[in-house]
Amino acid sequence: MTSLRSLTALIIEPQSGMRASMHNMLNLCGVTKIDHAVSSGTAIRPLKSRSYDLILCEYDLGDGQDGQQLLEDLRHNKLIPLWTVFIIVTAERAYEKVVSAAELAPTDYILKPFTADTLLERIARAIEKRAAFLPAYHLMEHGNLHEAIEICLIGEEKYRRYSIDFMRLRAELHVILGEAEAAEKIYQNLLQTKAVAWARLGLAKTLFMQDKFGEAEMLLKSLVEENSKYMDAYDWLAKTHEASDRLDEAKEVLTDAVTVSPHAIRRLRKLGEVALETGDIDTAEKSFQKVIAKAKYSEFRDPEDHVRLVRTLVKKGDTQTAASVIRDMEKSLSNLDKTPACKAFSAALVHIEVGNADQASEALTAAVAACRDTHGISNDLKMELARNCLERNMDSGASEVMRDVMSNAADETAFAKAMKVFEQAGKMQLAETVAKESRRQVVELVSSGAEKAKQGDFEGAVELMTAAVRKLPENPQVVFNAAVAVLKYLENLGWDNRLGDQARGYIESARRLDPSNPRLVPLKELYQSIMRKYGIRPIGMD
């Protein structure tokens, strides 16, 4: 049995007696490096500064988040690495909560009461499997996805009992890389071996990636019909309907999914967005209200959820409730950078609805100004802000906002969506002007970084391109050239661990945004040659 003495563990449990009991059980299992947290908030603080091998998390965390919502936050915000073993501990046998926890795929969950022997067996089993996958996980964490695929191929032969799991991971890596055909072959092979639901779902994803929406839909419908609790299948079926511009069917699928599993915030948010787009105000309102209520105790609350609810209430004509939502945003989210922009835009929507033209213009101007200095505001919110500016002939404000949106477009589809905002306002000439300005903005940023590096100002190049990525995180050209700037710094001024991590992150983002870019291979080779130059051992190659 694998020794557990070197493991670090975090117990998340509000009850002191149960915390002490789990602590003692871990001690009996040989685990001694143990930290405690009494809530999701107190858990996130240590997780921001260190990682743990094992997290034991109570499902019922009291008045705040439950264990499922915490796991969702941790994974979405990348606060726990792939190799962290996350076990949900619960006495809750109510179906809807258990299925919600299961769909987020914790490593395991244990029903109370349980013994130290049971806990030891579960942990040992999880750690043993983790050891087999650790080299691949390390490579994935550092953006070495093609190398991780090679490790998976070796793992399939070396660890025969995990061969299907290695094949599954290999297929998922091809999906991340945008290599749909390679992933499809693996899933087809898996289905010949065993007709598991996740392999059929994976196959449907690859078909979706190749725009084979009809074939994907048939597979996904059969999955949902056979297993009404398979939540990922619902999500992809809704996504397939949406891609085929069948929003009413997408809404129907999401409604069914939320009925089965009502605790997943991102699905509730998606249902609200689709419902609002189809004109189903009641469903949109209820969905966004639930999102705000369920996210209330999250460390990652997003004021844009309040904006979504305000938009819905304004469409309904309920400006009084909309105003109270704005007050709640101002009171409870005042510490967040995005709040001033979200508050100003929400206020503008209310003023527009009640006919306060001057106040609406002032609020829209304030929202545009707030967006100017705030990172992280979604393109969707910015486009809605621009749309409202254009309707009031505030072309300058709309152009400023949309210039950033167009500069930050990840692909031609996103760019076309931005152009449509101007088209719907009947201002195509303005659209062409802003499009040219956005392209020039990107070219100037990239050229300025390259020029600084050429002049030997490697530190200035890194500073400039880091700021550019913060402003335009979805632009593949900006992200790629930021990676180049950091690598040139490391090559010429010496190795720095923080910048090495930053370079890996940029390379990974560049691959995600533009997986077919032929310059990715030489970029990765440059990174590896710099590591060799300074004697830095690649992580994950044990």
XYZ file of N, CA and C in Angstrom, residues 203-221 236-246 249 413:
96
model
N -17.409 11.294 -27.962
C -17.584 11.213 -29.414
C -18.501 12.329 -29.902
N -19.564 12.589 -29.153
C -20.485 13.677 -29.529
C -19.763 15.026 -29.530
N -18.870 15.238 -28.575
C -18.103 16.492 -28.523
C -17.244 16.650 -29.774
N -16.603 15.558 -30.172
C -15.733 15.656 -31.360
C -16.557 15.915 -32.616
N -17.749 15.335 -32.689
C -18.635 15.598 -33.824
C -19.073 17.054 -33.829
N -19.378 17.584 -32.652
C -19.747 18.996 -32.518
C -18.605 19.884 -33.013
N -17.378 19.556 -32.608
C -16.216 20.350 -33.010
C -16.027 20.377 -34.518
N -16.523 19.333 -35.188
C -16.407 19.252 -36.652
C -17.683 19.740 -37.353
N -18.549 20.433 -36.582
C -19.815 20.990 -37.087
C -20.776 19.916 -37.597
N -20.635 18.700 -37.081
C -21.567 17.624 -37.430
C -22.674 17.586 -36.383
N -23.478 18.653 -36.380
C -24.430 18.854 -35.292
C -25.537 17.798 -35.278
N -25.964 17.363 -36.436
C -27.016 16.356 -36.495
C -26.590 15.036 -35.861
N -25.364 14.571 -36.205
C -24.852 13.322 -35.627
C -24.643 13.466 -34.123
N -24.110 14.631 -33.714
C -23.892 14.882 -32.286
C -25.221 14.861 -31.536
N -26.232 15.499 -32.119
C -27.544 15.570 -31.471
C -28.148 14.183 -31.265
N -28.031 13.308 -32.262
C -28.584 11.956 -32.135
C -27.935 11.207 -30.971
N -26.622 11.315 -30.869
C -25.908 10.643 -29.776
C -26.337 11.196 -28.418
N -26.395 12.504 -28.321
C -26.705 13.159 -27.047
C -28.137 12.881 -26.613
N -29.061 12.877 -27.553
C -30.456 12.563 -27.220
C -30.580 11.143 -26.675
N -24.379 19.502 -23.360
C -23.905 19.462 -24.750
C -25.054 19.391 -25.741
N -26.164 18.770 -25.342
C -27.332 18.759 -26.219
C -27.876 20.175 -26.380
N -27.924 20.925 -25.270
C -28.366 22.318 -25.347
C -27.412 23.138 -26.217
N -26.128 22.889 -26.052
C -25.116 23.601 -26.838
C -25.278 23.300 -28.329
N -25.613 22.045 -28.641
C -25.807 21.646 -30.037
C -27.034 22.338 -30.633
N -28.124 22.397 -29.855
C -29.312 23.121 -30.321
C -28.988 24.598 -30.557
N -28.226 25.175 -29.644
C -27.873 26.594 -29.756
C -27.037 26.839 -31.003
N -26.096 25.939 -31.284
C -25.248 26.086 -32.476
C -26.068 25.993 -33.750
N -27.188 25.267 -33.681
C -28.090 25.134 -34.837
C -29.169 26.206 -34.841
N -29.018 27.212 -33.944
C -29.946 28.343 -33.837
C -31.355 27.880 -33.471
N -31.436 26.878 -32.605
C -32.730 26.392 -32.109
C -32.782 26.668 -30.608
N -35.417 25.001 -28.194
C -35.095 23.620 -27.820
C -33.950 23.578 -26.816
N -15.585 34.221 -35.723
C -16.977 34.154 -35.261
C -17.247 35.218 -34.217
